[in-house]
Coordinates of C-alpha atoms in Angstrom, one line a residue:
Chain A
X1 CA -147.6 102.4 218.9
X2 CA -147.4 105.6 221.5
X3 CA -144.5 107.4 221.7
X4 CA -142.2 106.5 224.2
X5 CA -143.0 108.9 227.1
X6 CA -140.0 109.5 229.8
X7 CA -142.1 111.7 232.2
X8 CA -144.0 108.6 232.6
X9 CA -141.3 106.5 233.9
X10 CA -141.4 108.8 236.8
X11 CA -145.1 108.9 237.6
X12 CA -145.0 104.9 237.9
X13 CA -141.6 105.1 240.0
X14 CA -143.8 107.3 242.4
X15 CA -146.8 104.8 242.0
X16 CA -144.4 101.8 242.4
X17 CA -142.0 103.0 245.2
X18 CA -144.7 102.1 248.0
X19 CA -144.4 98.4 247.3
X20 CA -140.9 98.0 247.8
X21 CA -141.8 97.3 251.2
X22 CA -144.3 94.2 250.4
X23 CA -141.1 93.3 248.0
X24 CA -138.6 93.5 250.9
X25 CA -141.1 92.3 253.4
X26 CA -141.3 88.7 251.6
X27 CA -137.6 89.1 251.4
X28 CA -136.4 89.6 254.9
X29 CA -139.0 87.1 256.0
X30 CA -137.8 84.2 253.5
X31 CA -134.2 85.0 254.3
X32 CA -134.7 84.4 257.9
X33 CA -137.2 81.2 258.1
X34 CA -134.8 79.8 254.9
X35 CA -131.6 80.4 256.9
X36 CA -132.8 78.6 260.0
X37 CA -134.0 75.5 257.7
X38 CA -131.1 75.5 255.6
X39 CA -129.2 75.7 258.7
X40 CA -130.7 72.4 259.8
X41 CA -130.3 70.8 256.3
X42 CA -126.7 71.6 256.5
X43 CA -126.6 69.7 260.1
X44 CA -128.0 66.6 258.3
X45 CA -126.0 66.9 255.5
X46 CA -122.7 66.8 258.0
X47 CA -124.1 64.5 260.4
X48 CA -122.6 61.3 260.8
X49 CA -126.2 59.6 260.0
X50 CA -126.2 58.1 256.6
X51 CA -130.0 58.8 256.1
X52 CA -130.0 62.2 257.1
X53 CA -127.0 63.3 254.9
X54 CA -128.9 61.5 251.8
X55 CA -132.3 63.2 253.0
X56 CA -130.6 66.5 252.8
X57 CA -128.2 65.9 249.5
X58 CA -132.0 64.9 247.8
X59 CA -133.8 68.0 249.4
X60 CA -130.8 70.0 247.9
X61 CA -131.0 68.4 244.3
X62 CA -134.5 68.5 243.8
X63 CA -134.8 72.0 244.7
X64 CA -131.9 72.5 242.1
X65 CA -133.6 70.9 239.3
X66 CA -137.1 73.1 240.2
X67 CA -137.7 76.2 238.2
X68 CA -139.0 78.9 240.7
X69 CA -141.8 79.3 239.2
X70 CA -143.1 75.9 239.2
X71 CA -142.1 75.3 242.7
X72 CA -144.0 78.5 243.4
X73 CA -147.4 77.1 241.5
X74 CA -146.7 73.5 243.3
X75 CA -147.0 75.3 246.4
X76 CA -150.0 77.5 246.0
X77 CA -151.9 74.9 244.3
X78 CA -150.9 71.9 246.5
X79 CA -150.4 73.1 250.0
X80 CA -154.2 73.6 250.7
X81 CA -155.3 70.8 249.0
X82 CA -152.7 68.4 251.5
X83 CA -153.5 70.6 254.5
X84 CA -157.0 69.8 253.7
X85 CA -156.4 66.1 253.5
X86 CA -154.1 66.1 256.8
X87 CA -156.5 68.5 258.7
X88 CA -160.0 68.9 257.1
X89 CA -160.0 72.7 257.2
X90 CA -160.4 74.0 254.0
X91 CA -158.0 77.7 253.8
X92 CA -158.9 78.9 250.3
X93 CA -156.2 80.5 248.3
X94 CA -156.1 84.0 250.8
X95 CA -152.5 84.8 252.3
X96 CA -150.7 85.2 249.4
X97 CA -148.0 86.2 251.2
X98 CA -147.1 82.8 253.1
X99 CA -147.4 80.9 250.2
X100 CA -144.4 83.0 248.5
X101 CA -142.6 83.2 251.7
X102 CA -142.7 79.2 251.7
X103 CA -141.7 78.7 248.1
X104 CA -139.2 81.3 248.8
X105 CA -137.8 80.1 252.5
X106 CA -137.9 76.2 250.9
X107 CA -135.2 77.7 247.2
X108 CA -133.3 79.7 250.1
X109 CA -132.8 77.0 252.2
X110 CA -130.6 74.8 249.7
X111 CA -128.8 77.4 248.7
X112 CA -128.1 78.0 251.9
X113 CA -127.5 74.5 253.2
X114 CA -124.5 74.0 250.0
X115 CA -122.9 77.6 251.4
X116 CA -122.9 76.5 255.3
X117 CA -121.4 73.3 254.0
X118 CA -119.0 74.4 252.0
X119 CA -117.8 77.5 254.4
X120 CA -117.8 75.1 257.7
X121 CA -115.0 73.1 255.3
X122 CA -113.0 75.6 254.2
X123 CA -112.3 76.2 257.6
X124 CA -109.3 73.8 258.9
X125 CA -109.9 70.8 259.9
X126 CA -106.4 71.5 262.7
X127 CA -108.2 74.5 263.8
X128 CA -110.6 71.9 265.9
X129 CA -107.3 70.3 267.2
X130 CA -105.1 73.3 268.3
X131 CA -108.4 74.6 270.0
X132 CA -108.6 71.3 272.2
X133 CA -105.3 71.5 272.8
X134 CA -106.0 75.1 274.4
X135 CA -108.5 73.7 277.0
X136 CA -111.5 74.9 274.4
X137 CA -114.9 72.6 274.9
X138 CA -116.3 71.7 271.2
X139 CA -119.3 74.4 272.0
X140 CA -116.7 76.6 272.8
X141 CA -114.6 75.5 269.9
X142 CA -117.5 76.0 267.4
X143 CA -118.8 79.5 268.7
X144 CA -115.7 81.3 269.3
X145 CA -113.0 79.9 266.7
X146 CA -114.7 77.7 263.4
X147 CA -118.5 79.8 263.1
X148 CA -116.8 83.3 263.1
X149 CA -114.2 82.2 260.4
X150 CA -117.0 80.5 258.1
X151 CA -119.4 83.2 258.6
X152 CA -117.1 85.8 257.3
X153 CA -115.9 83.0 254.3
X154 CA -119.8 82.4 253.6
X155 CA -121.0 86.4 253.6
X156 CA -119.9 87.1 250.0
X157 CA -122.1 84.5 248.9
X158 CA -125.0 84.7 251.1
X159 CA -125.0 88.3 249.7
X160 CA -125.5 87.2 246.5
X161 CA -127.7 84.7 247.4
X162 CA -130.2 86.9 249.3
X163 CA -129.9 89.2 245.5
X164 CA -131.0 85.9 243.8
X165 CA -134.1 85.5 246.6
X166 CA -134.7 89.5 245.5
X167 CA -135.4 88.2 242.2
X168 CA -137.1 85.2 242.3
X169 CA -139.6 87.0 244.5
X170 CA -141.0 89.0 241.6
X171 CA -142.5 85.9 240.0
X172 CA -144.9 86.1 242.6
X173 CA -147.2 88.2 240.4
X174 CA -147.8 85.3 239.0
X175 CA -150.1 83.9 241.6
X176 CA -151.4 87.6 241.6
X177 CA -149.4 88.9 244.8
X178 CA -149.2 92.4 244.3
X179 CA -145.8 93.7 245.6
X180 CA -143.5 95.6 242.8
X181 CA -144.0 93.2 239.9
X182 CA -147.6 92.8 240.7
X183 CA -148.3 96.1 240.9
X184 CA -146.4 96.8 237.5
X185 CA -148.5 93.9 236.1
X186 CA -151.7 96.1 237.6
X187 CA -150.3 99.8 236.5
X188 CA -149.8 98.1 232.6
X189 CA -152.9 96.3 232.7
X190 CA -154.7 99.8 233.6
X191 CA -153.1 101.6 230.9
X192 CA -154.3 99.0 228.6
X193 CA -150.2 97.8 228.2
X194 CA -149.8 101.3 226.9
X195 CA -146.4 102.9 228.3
X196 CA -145.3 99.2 229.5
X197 CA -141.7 99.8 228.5
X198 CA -141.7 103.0 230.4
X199 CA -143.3 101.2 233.5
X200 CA -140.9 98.1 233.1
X201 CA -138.0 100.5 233.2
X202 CA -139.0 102.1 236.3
X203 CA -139.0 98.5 237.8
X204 CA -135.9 97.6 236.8
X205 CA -134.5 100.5 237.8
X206 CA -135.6 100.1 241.5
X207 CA -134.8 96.1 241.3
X208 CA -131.1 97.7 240.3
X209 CA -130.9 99.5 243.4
X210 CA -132.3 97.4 245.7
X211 CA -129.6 94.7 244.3
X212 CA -127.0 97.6 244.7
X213 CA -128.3 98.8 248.1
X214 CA -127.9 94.6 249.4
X215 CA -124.2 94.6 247.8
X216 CA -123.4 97.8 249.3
X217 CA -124.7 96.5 252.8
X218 CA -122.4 93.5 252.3
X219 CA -119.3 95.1 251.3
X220 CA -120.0 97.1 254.6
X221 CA -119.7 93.8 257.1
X222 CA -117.4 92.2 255.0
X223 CA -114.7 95.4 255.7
X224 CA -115.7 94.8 259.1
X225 CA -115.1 91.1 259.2
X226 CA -111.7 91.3 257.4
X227 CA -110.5 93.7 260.1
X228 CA -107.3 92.5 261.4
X229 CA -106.1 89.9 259.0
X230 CA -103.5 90.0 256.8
X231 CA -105.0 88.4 254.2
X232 CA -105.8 91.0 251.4
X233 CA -109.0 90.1 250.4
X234 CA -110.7 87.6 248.8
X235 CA -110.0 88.7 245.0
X236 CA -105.8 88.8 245.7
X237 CA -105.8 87.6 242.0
X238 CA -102.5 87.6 240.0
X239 CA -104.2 88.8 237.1
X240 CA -105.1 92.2 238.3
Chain B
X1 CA -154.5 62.7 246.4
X2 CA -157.2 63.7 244.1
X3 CA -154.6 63.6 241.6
X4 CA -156.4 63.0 237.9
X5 CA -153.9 60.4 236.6
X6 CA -154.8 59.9 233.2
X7 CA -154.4 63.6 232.9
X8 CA -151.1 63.4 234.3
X9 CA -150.0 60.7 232.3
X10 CA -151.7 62.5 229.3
X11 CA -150.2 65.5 229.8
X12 CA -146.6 64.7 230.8
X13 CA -146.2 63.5 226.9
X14 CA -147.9 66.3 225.6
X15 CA -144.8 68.3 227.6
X16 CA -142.5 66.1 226.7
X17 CA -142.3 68.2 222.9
X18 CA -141.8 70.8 224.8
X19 CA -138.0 69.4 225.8
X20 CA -136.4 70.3 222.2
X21 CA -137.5 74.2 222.4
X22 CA -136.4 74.6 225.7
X23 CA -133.1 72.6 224.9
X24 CA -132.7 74.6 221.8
X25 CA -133.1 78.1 223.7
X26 CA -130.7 77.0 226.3
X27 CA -127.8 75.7 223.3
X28 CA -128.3 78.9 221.1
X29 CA -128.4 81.0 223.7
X30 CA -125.2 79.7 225.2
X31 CA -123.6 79.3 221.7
X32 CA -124.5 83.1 220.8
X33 CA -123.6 84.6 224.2
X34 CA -119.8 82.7 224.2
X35 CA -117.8 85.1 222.0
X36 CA -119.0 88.7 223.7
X37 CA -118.9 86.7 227.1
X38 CA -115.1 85.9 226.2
X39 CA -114.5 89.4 225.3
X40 CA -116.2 90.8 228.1
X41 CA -114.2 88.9 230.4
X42 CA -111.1 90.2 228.7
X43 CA -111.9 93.1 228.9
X44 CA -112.4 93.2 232.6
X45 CA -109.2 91.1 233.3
X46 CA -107.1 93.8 231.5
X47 CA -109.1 96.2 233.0
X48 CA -109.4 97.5 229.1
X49 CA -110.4 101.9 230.0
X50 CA -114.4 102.9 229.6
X51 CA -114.6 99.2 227.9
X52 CA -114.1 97.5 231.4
X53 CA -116.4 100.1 233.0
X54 CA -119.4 100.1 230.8
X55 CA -119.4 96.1 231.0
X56 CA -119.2 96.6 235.2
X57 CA -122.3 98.5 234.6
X58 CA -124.1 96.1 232.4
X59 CA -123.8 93.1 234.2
X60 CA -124.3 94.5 237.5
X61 CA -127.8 95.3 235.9
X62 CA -128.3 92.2 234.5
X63 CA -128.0 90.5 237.7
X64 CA -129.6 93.3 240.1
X65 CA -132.7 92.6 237.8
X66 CA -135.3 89.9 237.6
X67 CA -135.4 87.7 234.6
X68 CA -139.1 88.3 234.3
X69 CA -138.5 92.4 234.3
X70 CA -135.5 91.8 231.4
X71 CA -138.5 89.3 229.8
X72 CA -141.4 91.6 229.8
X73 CA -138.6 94.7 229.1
X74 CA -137.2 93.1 226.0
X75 CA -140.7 91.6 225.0
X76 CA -142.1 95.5 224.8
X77 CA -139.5 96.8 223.2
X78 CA -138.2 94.8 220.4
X79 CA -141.1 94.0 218.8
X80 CA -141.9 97.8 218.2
X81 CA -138.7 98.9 217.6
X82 CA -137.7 96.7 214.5
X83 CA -141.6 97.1 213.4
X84 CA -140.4 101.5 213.4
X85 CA -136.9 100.0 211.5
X86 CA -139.5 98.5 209.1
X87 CA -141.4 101.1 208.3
X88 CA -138.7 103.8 208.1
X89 CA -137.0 101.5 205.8
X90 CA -140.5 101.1 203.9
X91 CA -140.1 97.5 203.7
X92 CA -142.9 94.8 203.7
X93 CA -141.9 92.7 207.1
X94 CA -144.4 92.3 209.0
X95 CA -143.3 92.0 212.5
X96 CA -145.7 89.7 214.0
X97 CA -143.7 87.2 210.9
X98 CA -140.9 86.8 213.7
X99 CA -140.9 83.6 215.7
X100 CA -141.3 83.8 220.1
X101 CA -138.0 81.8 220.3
X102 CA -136.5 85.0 218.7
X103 CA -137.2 87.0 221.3
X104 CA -136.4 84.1 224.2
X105 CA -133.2 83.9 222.9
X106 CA -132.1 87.8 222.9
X107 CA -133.1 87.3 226.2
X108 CA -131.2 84.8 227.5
X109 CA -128.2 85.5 225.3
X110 CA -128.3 88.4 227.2
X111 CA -128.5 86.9 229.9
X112 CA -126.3 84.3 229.4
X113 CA -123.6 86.6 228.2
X114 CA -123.2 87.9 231.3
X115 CA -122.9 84.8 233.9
X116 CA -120.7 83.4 231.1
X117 CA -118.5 86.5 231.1
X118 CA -118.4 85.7 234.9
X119 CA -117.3 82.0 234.9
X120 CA -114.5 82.6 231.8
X121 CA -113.2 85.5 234.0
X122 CA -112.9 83.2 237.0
X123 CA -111.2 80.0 235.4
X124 CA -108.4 82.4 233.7
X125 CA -108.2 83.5 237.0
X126 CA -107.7 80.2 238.2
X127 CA -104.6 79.5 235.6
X128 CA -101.1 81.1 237.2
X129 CA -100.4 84.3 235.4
X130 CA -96.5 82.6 235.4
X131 CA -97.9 80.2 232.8
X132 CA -98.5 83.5 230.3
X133 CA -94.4 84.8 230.9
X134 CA -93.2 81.3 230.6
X135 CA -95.1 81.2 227.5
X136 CA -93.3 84.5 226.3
X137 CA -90.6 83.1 227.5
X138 CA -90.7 80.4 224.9
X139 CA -91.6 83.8 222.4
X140 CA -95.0 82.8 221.6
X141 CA -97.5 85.3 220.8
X142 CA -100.3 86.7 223.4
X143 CA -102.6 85.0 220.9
X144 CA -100.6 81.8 220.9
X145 CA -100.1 82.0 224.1
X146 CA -103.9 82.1 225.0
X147 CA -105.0 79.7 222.2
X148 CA -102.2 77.0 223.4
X149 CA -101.5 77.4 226.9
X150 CA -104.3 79.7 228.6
X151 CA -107.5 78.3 227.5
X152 CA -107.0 74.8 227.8
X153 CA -106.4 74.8 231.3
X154 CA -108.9 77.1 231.9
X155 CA -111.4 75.3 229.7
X156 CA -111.2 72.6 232.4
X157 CA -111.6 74.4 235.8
X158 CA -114.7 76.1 233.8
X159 CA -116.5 72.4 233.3
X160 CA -118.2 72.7 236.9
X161 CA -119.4 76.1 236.6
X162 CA -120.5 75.9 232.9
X163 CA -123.0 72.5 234.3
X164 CA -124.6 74.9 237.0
X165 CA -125.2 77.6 234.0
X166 CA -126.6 75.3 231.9
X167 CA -128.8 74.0 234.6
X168 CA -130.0 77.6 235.7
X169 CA -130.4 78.9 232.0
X170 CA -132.4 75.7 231.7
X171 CA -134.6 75.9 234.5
X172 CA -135.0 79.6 233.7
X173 CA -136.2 79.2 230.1
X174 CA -139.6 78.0 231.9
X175 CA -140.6 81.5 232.1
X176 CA -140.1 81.7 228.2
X177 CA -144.0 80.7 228.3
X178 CA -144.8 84.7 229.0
X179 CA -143.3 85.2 225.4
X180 CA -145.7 82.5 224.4
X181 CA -142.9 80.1 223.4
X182 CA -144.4 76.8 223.6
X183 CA -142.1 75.1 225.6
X184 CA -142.5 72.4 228.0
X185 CA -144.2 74.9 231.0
X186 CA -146.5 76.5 228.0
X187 CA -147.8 73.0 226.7
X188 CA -148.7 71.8 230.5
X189 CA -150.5 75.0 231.2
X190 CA -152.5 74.9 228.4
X191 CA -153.5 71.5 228.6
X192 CA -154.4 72.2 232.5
X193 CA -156.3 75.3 231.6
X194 CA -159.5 73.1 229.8
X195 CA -160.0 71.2 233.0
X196 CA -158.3 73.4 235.7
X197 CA -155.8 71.0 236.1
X198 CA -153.2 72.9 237.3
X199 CA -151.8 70.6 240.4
X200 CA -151.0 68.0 237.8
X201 CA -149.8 70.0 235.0
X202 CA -147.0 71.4 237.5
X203 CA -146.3 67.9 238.7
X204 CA -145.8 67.0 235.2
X205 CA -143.4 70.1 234.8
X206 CA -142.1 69.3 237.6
X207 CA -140.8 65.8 237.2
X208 CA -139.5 66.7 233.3
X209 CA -137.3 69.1 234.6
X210 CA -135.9 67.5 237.3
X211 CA -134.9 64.6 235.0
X212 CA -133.5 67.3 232.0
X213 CA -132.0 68.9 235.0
X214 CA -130.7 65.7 236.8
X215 CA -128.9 64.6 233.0
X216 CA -127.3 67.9 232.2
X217 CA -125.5 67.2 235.5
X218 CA -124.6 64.1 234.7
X219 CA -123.0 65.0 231.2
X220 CA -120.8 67.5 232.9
X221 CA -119.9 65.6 235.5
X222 CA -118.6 62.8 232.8
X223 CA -117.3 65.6 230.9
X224 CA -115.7 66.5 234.0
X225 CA -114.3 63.1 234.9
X226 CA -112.8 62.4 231.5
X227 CA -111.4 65.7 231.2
X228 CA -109.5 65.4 235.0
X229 CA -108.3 61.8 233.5
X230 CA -107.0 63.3 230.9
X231 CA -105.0 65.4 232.5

């Protein structure tokens, strides 16, 4: 074995810090095409149609019971193959990147679809009522009173959430996508997997902050969303 | 579908041996990781000094870092570090002796530690901090009053949280294959790799998980019932 070598975990933080954009790139773009979807999902799932809610409560189950990483492989491997059957054109395994945007909109979605749901009920049910009372119209009544309240009960957790995505996007090496996993898996492979523990710490340290960075970001709008209430925060615990 | 059936068929129970190592990471790992998770969580409700800190720190870097990074971390470090024990201690073990699932489950009992610490710390939150001075009160002990009153009630409002960790410690074990664990993911892609049958060996994955996956939520939700009729 080599001796562990600490200079080198800062040559392959300089080597790795480029592809923290390709990282954050699939990120940003899985966040918003799996908000808008789970955003639908969690229409169906409080619609008054019976099929759409069970459509929706499946979607959410499956996806709960699918390791990332085989939904990942399903996707690569079977997307072309059905969009060749549906369409005839044949689109080779190229464009990486939307395959792991897809896997990673289509986890994000239920995730997201469970966090609408359960942050459009924690908001009163009255609330609806005292607003018709005021003259409100249900449009008004949903964009002005009930969204702004759940947003701000459902930020917390889409934080966290949007952590999770962080994560699951580094198995997309796997497929050989080269953002800052796969271009760990490349630097280690170079070195013949000498100096992988030095590499793999410089990783995680720059996951860490990333993860921080996102939390940090949060706590931010969340001071800003709690401005004016009286209630003091959400962690008013008796045991602390 | 060009799906190759027999394959499929063939292949899903070849996988299916795969169940008791995944099962048994999952169980051990949650078994090991339960007493430091309680004490963790302890720690951080008493707000214990440097103690409650350096545990902050540690699972904040467990959870601001992917499973794979702590995998291939853990997997490049242990191996040489107890073969450098060996050798200072001049013994004859051989490294290579030690079995994957040794390694899978330092992982996720790392791992496991940590969201556990997590869900423990939120169902004592959960219990009225009234119920530990009435228990005083009565002049039990902190340690009776924990053992007696605390944890049971607790223990309950943990049931739904303790299914969705076993379900994501589950699910998560599939990447145990990079260890070369032969659990149910390994078996598939081997199988797939003679023929380049890779559509069907996920399928196969696929569909054993969600049924593992679907029945570990049904025993805690029974647990769950019977527990809330008990009450």
């Amino acid at each position: 074995m080599r001796p562990f070598d600490p200079a080198f975990i800062l040559k392959s933080f300089t080597e790795l810090l480029p592809f923290a954009g390709r990282t954050l790139e699939v990120m940003l773009l899985s966040v918003v095409c799996g908000t808008l979807f789970g955003t639908l999902l969690a229409w169906a799932r409080l619609s008054r149609s019976h099929i759409a809610r069970a459509a929706a409560a499946v979607y959410v189950h499956i996806i709960r019971c699918t390791p990332s990483i085989v939904l990942l492989f399903i996707v690569y491997y079977g997307l072309p193959v059905l969009f060749r059957l549906a369409t005839g054109i044949r689109t080779g395994y190229n464009g990486k990147l939307i395959y792991v945007t897809i896997t990673l909109s289509l986890l994000f979605a239920a995730s997201m679809c469970e966090l609408f749901r359960s942050s459009y009920s924690s908001v009163d049910e009255g609330q609806w009522d005292a607003a018709f009372c005021c003259g409100f119209t249900p449009i008004q009544t949903a964009r002005l009173i009930i969204i702004p309240q759940a947003l701000t009960a459902a930020l917390p957790v889409f934080c966290s959430e949007i952590i999770a995505l962080l994560k699951q996007g580094a198995l997309a090496f796997t497929i050989g996508f080269i953002d800052l996993m796969g271009e760990t898996d490349v630097i280690v492979a170079r070195n013949y997997g000498a100096h992988g523990l030095e590499t793999y710490i410089a990783l995680a340290v720059i996951y860490w902050v990333l993860a921080i960075a996102i939390e940090l970001i949060e706590g931010f709008f969340e001071q800003r969303a709690m401005r004016g209430k009286s209630i003091p925060g959400r962690d008013g615990s008796k045991w602390n | 579908m060009e799906l190759n059936l027999p394959f499929l068929e063939k292949t899903f129970i070849l996988a299916l041996r795969g169940i008791p190592v995944s099962l048994e990471i999952t169980v051990l790992s949650i078994l090991l990781a339960a007493l430091p998770a309680y004490l963790m969580a302890l720690a951080r409700l008493y707000h214990v000094k440097i103690a409650s800190q350096i545990i902050k720190v540690f699972i904040s870097l467990i959870r601001g870092t992917p499973m794979i990074v702590q995998i291939l971390f853990i997997y490049s470090l242990l191996p040489s570090l107890i073969n450098a024990v060996a050798v200072r201690c001049s013994s004859s073990f051989n490294v290579f002796d030690i079995h994957p699932v040794v390694y899978a489950v330092v992982v996720f009992t790392l791992h496991a530690s940590v969201m556990l610490s997590e869900v423990i710390r939120a169902s004592i939150t959960t219990v009225d901090r009234g119920q530990l001075d009435a228990a005083y009160a009565l002049g039990m002990r902190q340690q009776q009053a924990f053992r007696l009153i605390i944890l049971p009630q607790a223990a309950v409002e943990a049931v739904p949280n303790l299914g969705t960790l076993t379900v994501n410690l589950f699910k998560e074990t599939s990447l145990s294959f990079l260890m070369t664990v032969k659990d149910i993911t390994a078996i598939a892609k081997i199988e797939a790799s003679y023929g380049y049958n890779y559509i069907e060996a996920y399928v196969d994955i696929f569909i054993i998980y969600l049924i593992m996956c679907s029945l570990i939520q049904l025993v805690f939700y029974i647990v769950e019932k019977a527990l809330n009729h008990a009450r």
